[in-house]
Coordinates of C-alpha atoms in Angstrom, one line a residue:
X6 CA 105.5 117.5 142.2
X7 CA 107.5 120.2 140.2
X8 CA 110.4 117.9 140.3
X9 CA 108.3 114.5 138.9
X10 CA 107.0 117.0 136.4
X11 CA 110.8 118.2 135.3
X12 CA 111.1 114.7 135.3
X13 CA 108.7 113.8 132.8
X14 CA 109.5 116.3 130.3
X15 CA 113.1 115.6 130.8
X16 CA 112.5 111.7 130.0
X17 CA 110.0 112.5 127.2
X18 CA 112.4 115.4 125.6
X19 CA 115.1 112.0 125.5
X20 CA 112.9 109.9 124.5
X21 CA 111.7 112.1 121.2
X22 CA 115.3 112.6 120.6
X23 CA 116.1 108.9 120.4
X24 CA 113.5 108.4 118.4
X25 CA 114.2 111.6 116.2
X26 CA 118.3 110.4 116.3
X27 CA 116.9 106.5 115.2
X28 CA 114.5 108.1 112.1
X29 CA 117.9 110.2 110.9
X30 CA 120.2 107.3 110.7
X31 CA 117.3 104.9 109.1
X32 CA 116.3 107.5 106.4
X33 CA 120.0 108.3 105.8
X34 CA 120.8 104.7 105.6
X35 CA 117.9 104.2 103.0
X36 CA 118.9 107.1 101.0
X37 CA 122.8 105.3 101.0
X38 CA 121.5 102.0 99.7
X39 CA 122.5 100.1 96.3
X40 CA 125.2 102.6 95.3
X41 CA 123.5 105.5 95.8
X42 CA 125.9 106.7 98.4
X43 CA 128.9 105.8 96.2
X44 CA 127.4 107.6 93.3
X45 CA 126.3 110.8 95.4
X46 CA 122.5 110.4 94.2
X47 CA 121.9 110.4 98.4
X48 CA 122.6 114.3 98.0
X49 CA 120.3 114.8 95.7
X50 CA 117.4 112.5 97.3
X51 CA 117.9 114.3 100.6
X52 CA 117.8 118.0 98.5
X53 CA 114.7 116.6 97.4
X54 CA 113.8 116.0 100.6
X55 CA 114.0 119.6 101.7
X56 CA 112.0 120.9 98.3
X57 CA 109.1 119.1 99.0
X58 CA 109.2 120.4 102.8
X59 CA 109.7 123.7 101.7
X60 CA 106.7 123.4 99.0
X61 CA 104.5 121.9 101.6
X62 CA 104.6 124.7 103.7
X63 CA 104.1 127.0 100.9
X64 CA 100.6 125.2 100.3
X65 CA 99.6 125.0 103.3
X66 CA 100.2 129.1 104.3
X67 CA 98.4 129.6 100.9
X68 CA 95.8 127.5 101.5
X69 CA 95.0 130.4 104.6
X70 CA 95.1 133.2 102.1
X71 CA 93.1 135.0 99.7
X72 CA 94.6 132.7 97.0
X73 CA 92.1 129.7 98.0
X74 CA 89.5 131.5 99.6
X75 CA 86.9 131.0 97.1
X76 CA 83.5 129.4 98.1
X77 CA 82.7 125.6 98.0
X78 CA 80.4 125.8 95.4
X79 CA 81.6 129.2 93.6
X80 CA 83.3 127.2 89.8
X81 CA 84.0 130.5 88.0
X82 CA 86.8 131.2 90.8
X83 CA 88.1 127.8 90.4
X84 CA 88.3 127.8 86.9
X85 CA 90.2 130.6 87.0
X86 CA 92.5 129.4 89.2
X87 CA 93.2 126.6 87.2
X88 CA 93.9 129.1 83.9
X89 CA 96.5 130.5 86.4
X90 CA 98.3 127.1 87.4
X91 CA 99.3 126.9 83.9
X92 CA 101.5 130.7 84.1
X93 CA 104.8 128.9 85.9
X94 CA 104.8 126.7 82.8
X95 CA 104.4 128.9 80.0
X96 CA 107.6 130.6 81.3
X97 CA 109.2 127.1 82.2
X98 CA 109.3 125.8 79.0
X99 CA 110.2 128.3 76.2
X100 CA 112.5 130.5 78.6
X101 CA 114.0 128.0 81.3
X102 CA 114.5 124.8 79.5
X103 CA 116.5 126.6 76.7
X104 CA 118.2 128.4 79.4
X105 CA 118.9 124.9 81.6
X106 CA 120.4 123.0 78.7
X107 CA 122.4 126.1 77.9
X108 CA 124.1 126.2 81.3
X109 CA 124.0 122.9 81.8
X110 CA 127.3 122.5 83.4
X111 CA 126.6 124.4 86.2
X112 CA 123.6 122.2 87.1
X113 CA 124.1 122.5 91.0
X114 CA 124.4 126.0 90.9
X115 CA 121.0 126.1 88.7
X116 CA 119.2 124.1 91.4
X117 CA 120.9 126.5 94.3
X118 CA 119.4 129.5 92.2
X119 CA 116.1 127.9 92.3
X120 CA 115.7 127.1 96.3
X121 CA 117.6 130.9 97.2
X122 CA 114.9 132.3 94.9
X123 CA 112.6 130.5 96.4
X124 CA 113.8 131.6 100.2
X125 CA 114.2 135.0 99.3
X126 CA 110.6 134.8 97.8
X127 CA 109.4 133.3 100.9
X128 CA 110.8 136.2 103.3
X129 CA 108.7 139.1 101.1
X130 CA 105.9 137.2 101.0
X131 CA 105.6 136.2 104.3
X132 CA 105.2 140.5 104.8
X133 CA 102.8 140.6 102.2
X134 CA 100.5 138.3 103.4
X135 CA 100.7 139.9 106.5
X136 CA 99.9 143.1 105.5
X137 CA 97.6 142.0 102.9
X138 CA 99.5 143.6 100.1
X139 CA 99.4 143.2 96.3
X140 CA 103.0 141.4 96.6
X141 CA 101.6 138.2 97.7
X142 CA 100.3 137.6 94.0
X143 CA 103.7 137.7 92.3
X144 CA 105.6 136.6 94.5
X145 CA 103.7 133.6 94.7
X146 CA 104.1 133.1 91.2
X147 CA 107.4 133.7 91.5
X148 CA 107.7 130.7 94.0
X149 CA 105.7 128.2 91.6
X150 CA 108.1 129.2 88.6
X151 CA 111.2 128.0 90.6
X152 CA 109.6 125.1 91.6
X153 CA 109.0 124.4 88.4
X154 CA 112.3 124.9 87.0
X155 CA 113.9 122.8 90.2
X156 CA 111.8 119.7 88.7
X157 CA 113.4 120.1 85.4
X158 CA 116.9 121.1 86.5
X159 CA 116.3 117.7 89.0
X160 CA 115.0 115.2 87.0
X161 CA 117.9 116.4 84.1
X162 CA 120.4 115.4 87.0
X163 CA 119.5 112.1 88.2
X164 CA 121.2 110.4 84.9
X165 CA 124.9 112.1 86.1
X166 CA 124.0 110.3 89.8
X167 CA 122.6 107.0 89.2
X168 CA 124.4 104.0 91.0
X169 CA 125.4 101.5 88.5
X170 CA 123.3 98.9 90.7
X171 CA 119.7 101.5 90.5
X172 CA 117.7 101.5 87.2
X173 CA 116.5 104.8 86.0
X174 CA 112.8 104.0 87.1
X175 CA 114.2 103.0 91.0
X176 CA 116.8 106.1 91.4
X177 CA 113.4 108.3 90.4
X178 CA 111.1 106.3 92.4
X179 CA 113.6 106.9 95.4
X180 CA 113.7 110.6 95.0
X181 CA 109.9 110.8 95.1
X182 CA 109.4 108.9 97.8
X183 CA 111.9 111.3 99.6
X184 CA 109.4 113.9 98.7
X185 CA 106.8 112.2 100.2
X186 CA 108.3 111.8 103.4
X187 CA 109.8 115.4 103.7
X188 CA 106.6 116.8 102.8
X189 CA 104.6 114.7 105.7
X190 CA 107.5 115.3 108.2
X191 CA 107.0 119.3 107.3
X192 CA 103.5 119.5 106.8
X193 CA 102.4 119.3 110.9
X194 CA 105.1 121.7 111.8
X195 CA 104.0 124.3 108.6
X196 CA 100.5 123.6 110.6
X197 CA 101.7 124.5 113.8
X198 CA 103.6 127.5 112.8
X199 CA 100.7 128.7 110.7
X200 CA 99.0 128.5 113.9
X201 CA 100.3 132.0 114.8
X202 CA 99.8 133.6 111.1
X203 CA 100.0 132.3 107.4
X204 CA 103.1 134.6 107.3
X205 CA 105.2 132.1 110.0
X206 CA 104.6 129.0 107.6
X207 CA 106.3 131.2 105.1
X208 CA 108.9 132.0 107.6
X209 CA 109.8 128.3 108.3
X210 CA 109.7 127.5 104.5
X211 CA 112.2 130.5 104.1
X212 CA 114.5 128.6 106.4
X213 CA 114.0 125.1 104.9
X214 CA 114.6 126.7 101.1
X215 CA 117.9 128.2 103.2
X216 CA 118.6 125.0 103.9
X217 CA 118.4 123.6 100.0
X218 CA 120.6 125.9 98.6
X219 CA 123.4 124.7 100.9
X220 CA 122.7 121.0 100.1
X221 CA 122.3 122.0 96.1
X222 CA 126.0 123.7 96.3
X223 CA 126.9 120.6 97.8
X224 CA 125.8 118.4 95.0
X225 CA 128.7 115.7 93.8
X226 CA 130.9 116.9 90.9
X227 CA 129.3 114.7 88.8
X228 CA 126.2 116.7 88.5
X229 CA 128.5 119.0 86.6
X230 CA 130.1 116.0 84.7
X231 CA 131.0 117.2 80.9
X232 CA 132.5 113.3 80.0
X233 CA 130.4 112.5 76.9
X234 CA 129.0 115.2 76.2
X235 CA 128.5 117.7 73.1
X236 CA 128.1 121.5 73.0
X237 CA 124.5 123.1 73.0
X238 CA 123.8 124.6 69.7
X239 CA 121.2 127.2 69.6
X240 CA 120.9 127.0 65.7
X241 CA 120.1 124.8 63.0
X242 CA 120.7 121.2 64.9
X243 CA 118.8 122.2 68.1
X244 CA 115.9 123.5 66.8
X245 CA 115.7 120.2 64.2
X246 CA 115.5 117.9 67.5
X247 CA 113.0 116.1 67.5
X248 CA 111.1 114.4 70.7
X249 CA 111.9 110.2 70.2
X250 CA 109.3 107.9 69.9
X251 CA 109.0 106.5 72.9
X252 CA 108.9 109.1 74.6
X253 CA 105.9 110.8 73.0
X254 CA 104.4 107.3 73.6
X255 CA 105.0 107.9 77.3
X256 CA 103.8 111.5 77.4
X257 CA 100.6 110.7 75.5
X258 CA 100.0 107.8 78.3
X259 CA 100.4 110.0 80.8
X260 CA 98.3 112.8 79.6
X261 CA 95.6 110.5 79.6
X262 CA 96.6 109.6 83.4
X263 CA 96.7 113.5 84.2
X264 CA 93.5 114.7 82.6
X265 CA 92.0 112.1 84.7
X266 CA 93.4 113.4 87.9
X267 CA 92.7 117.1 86.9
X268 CA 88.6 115.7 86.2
X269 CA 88.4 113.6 89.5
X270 CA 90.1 116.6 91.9
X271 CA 87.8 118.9 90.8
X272 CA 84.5 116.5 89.6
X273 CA 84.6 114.5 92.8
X274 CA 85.0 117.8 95.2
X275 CA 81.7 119.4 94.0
X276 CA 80.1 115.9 93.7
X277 CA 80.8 114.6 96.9
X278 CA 79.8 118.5 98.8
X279 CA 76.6 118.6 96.5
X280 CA 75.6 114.8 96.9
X281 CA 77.5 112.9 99.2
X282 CA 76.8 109.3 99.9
X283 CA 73.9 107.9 102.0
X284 CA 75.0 108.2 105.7
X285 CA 77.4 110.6 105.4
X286 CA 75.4 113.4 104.9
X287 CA 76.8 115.8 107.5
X288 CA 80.2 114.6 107.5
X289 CA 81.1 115.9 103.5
X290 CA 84.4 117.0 104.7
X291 CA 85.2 113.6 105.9
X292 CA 84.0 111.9 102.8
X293 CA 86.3 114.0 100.6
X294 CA 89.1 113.8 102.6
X295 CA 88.6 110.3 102.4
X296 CA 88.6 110.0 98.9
X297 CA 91.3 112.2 98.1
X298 CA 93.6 110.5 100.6
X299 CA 93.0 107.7 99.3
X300 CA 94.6 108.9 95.9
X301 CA 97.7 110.6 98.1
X302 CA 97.9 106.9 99.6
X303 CA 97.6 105.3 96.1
X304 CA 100.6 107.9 94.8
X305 CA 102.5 106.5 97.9
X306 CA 101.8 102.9 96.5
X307 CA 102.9 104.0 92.9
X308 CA 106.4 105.3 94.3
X309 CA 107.1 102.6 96.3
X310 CA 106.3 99.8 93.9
X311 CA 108.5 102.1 91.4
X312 CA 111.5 101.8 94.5
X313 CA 111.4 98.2 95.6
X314 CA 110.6 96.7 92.3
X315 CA 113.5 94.1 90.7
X316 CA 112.2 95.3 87.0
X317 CA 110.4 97.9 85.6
X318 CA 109.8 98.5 82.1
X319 CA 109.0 101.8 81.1
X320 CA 107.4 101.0 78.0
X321 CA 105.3 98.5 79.6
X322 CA 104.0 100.2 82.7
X323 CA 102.6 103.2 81.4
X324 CA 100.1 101.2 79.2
X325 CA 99.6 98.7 82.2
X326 CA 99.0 102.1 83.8
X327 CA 96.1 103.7 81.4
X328 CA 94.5 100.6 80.8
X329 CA 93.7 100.2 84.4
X330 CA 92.6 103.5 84.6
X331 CA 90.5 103.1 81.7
X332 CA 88.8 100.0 83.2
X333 CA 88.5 101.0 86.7
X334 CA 86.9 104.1 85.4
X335 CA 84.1 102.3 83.5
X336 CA 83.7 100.3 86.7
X337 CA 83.4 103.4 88.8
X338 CA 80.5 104.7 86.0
X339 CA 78.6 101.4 86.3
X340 CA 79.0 101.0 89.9
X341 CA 79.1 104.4 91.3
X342 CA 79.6 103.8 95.5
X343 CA 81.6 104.9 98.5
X344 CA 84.0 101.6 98.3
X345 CA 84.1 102.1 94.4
X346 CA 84.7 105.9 94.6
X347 CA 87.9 104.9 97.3
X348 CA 89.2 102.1 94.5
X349 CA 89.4 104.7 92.2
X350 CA 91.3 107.2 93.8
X351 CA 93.7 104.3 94.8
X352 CA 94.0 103.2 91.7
X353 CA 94.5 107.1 90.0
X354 CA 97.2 107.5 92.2
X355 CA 99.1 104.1 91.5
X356 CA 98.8 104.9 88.3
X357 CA 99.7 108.5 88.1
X358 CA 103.4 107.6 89.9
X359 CA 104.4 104.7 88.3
X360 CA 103.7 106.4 84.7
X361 CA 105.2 109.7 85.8
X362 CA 108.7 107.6 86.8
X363 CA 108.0 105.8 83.9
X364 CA 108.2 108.9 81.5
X365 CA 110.8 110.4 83.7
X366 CA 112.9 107.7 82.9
X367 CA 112.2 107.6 79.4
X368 CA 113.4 110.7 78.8
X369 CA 116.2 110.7 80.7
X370 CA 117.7 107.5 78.7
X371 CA 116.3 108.8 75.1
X372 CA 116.9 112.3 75.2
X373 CA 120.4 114.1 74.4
X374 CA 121.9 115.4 77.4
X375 CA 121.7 119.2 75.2
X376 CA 118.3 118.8 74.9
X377 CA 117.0 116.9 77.9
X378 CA 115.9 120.1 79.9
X379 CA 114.0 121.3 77.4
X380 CA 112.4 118.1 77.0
X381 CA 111.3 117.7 80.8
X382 CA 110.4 121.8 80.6
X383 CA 107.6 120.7 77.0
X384 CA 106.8 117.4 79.0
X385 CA 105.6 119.1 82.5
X386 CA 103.8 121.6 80.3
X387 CA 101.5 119.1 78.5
X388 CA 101.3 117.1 81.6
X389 CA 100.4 120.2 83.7
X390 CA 97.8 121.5 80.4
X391 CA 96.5 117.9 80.3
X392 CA 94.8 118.2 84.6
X393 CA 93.9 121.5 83.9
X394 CA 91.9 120.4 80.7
X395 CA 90.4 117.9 83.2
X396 CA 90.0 120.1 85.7
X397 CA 88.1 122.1 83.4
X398 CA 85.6 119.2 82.4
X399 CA 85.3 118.1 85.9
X400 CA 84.0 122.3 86.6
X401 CA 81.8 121.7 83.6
X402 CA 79.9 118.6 83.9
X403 CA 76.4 118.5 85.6
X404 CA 77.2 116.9 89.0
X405 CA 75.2 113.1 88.2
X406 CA 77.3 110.6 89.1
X407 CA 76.9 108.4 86.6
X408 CA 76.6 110.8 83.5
X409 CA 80.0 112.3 84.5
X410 CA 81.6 109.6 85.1
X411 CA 80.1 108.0 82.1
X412 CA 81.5 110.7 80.2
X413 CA 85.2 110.4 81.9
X414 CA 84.8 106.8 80.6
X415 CA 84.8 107.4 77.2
X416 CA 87.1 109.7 76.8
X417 CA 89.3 107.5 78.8
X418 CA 88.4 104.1 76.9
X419 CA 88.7 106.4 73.7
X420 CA 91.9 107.7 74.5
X421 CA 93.5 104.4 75.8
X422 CA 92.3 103.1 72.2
X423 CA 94.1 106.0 70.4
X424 CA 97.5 105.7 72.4
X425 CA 97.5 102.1 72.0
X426 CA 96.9 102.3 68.0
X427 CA 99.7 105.1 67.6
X428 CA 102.4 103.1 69.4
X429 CA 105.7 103.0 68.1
X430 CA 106.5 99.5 66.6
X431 CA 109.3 98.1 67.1
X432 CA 111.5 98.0 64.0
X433 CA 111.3 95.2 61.6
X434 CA 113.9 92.5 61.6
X435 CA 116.8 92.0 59.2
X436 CA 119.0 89.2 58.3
X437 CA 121.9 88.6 56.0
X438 CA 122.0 86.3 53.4
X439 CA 125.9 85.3 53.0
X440 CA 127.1 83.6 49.2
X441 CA 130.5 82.3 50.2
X442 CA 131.0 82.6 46.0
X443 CA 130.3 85.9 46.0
X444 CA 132.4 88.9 46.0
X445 CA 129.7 91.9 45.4
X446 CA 128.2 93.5 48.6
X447 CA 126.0 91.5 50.5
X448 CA 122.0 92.4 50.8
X449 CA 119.9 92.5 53.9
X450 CA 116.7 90.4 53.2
X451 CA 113.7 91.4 55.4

């Protein structure tokens, strides 16, 4: 019997490893495709990858700490909370994104600083928690500050990588959906080593982060590319920069997309504890989880569409984007229900990744390489001030369906109306009117 048993373990242990060795070649042969092996942008999908990985464990040994451990019901903790999410990015953007652009020719040694920060950070906290010390609190903070500036210093990289054959809004959507899939690969063993302690999940994300900064160093030269390029002036020229006009338009879209998020997290996770649907009464948990995954699988949706795609306009998607948002939000007011509620979070997420890509893309084709840190540092930051804003009205809304939701509704039909007036138009048309007699300069006639 002990032998059959070796047997079986022996067999399963080669079977797992097939099927590990087959997931390997196929996501390394997806991250190779349409150029993107040629170009070197594989490296940086992959590195991001490992970030996400890393970050998932992070949650999830946090989400066992003191850091999340307020009550269900208890808002003034919450709310607080949410007035501390926005602490990475007041440092991001007026210290980091100068700092980026600055150095911007060392990009892979930026992004290395950021994940050995992070490991390093990982390793002390990983004591504190276990001790229960003071330490946890900064160096958590410290964690969600280099995560930050990794999605700046990222997202300012993908231009130097893209394949020739990959649009801006693809090469993005690829490197999300990377994320997506390192963080679900990580997330069950995080789970199983914070099985034994909060502190081992920080352990493992100490060895993932390890992991980063190798692949970071190992970025393609081109992420250091200077072809093209001018000199970063901290005087007169930089600080007259102003953001284009597109890419405001694409920022105000997707503030409208966030504070919606931030408003649903926190509205629909008191709402559906308080009063959940007939029938489901004593299974809350399951209703939320429900509703919330079905956002995560709507995000999923929004990168792959964004990947597999022929065309995607910018421009176009992130109004497509807020106008179904708008609408399925004043259907969600009139028609408040379980299959409604699941719509909605499908939807929300959809909408939220395609318009992030979207305005990720937009900047990096309309922004100055000199100032395009800077600009992803001011875009997160109104992004990340936009949920929290939502957040906050979600917290401070009575919990009636439809009056919250009826609220939500107009300022989302309200704000779609305002983005949609303030768009940029395009710029008029101009001919030329040649006189074959004339000698004089010739005159554009509109």
């Amino acid at each position: 019997m002990t032998d059959a048993t070796g047997r079986g373990f022996r067999r399963a242990g080669s079977a797992t490893g097939r099927g590990a060795s087959y997931t390997l070649r196929q996501a390394r042969r997806a991250s190779h495709a349409e150029g993107a092996g040629d170009s070197g942008l594989y490296r940086l999908i992959e590195l991001h990858a490992f970030n996400a990985a890393g970050d998932a464990a992070v949650a999830i040994s946090l989400a066992g700490t003191l850091f999340f451990a307020a009550p269900g019901e208890a808002r003034g903790p919450i709310a607080l909370f949410l007035g501390l999410t926005m602490l990475p990015f007041a440092v991001v953007a007026p210290l980091l994104g100068p700092f980026l652009d600055r150095f911007s020719h060392g990009r892979r040694w930026a992004i290395g600083a950021t994940m050995a920060l992070r490991a390093f950070l990982c390793w002390l906290m990983a004591d504190a928690v276990a001790s229960q010390s003071l330490l946890m609190y900064p160096t958590a903070l410290g964690v969600l500050v280099s995560s930050k500036a990794y999605g700046v210093a990222r997202a300012a990289t993908v231009p130097r990588l893209q394949p020739e054959a990959l649009s801006l809004v693809k090469a993005n959507s690829r490197i999300s959906l990377a994320g997506v899939v390192g963080a679900a690969v990580s997330a069950p063993l995080a789970g199983a080593a914070s099985y034994f302690g909060p502190q081992w999940s920080l352990r493992y994300a100490f060895v993932v982060f390890a992991g980063a900064t190798i692949l970071a160093i190992l970025l393609p030269a081109r992420a250091d590319a200077t072809a093209g390029e001018l000199p970063v002036s901290l005087g007169g020229e930089s600080r007259k920069f102003r953001i284009p006009v597109d890419v405001a338009f694409a920022l105000r879209c997707n503030a409208g997309l966030r504070m919606l998020s931030g408003f649903l997290t926190m509205y629909m996770a008191f709402l559906l504890r308080d009063q959940p649907f007939p029938g489901w009464e004593d299974r809350s948990t399951l209703l939320l989880g429900l509703v919330i995954g079905a956002a995560g699988l709507g995000n999923t949706i929004g990168i792959g569409l964004g990947s597999v795609l022929r065309r995607v306009t910018p421009s176009v998607t992130v109004v497509v984007a807020l106008v179904a948002d708008a609408v399925v939000v004043v259907l969600a007011a009139i028609f408040y229900g379980l299959v409604v509620a699941v719509a909605l979070g499908v939807t929300v997420g959809v909408a939220q990744a395609l318009g992030k890509v979207s305005l990720d893309s937009t900047i990096q084709h309309s922004v100055p390489e000199r100032h395009r840190t800077s600009a992803f540092a001011r875009s997160e930051t109104m992004l990340q001030l936009s949920w929290v804003l939502g957040g906050f009205l979600g917290i401070g809304l009575p919990l009636v369906p439809r009056l919250g939701l009826g609220v939500l509704a107009g300022l989302m039909v309200a704000w779609t109306v305002f983005v949609l007036v303030r768009r940029p138009q395009p710029p008029r048309s101009e001919w030329t009117v040649v006189d074959p007699e004339s000698t004089g300069p010739i005159a554009p006639v509109r």
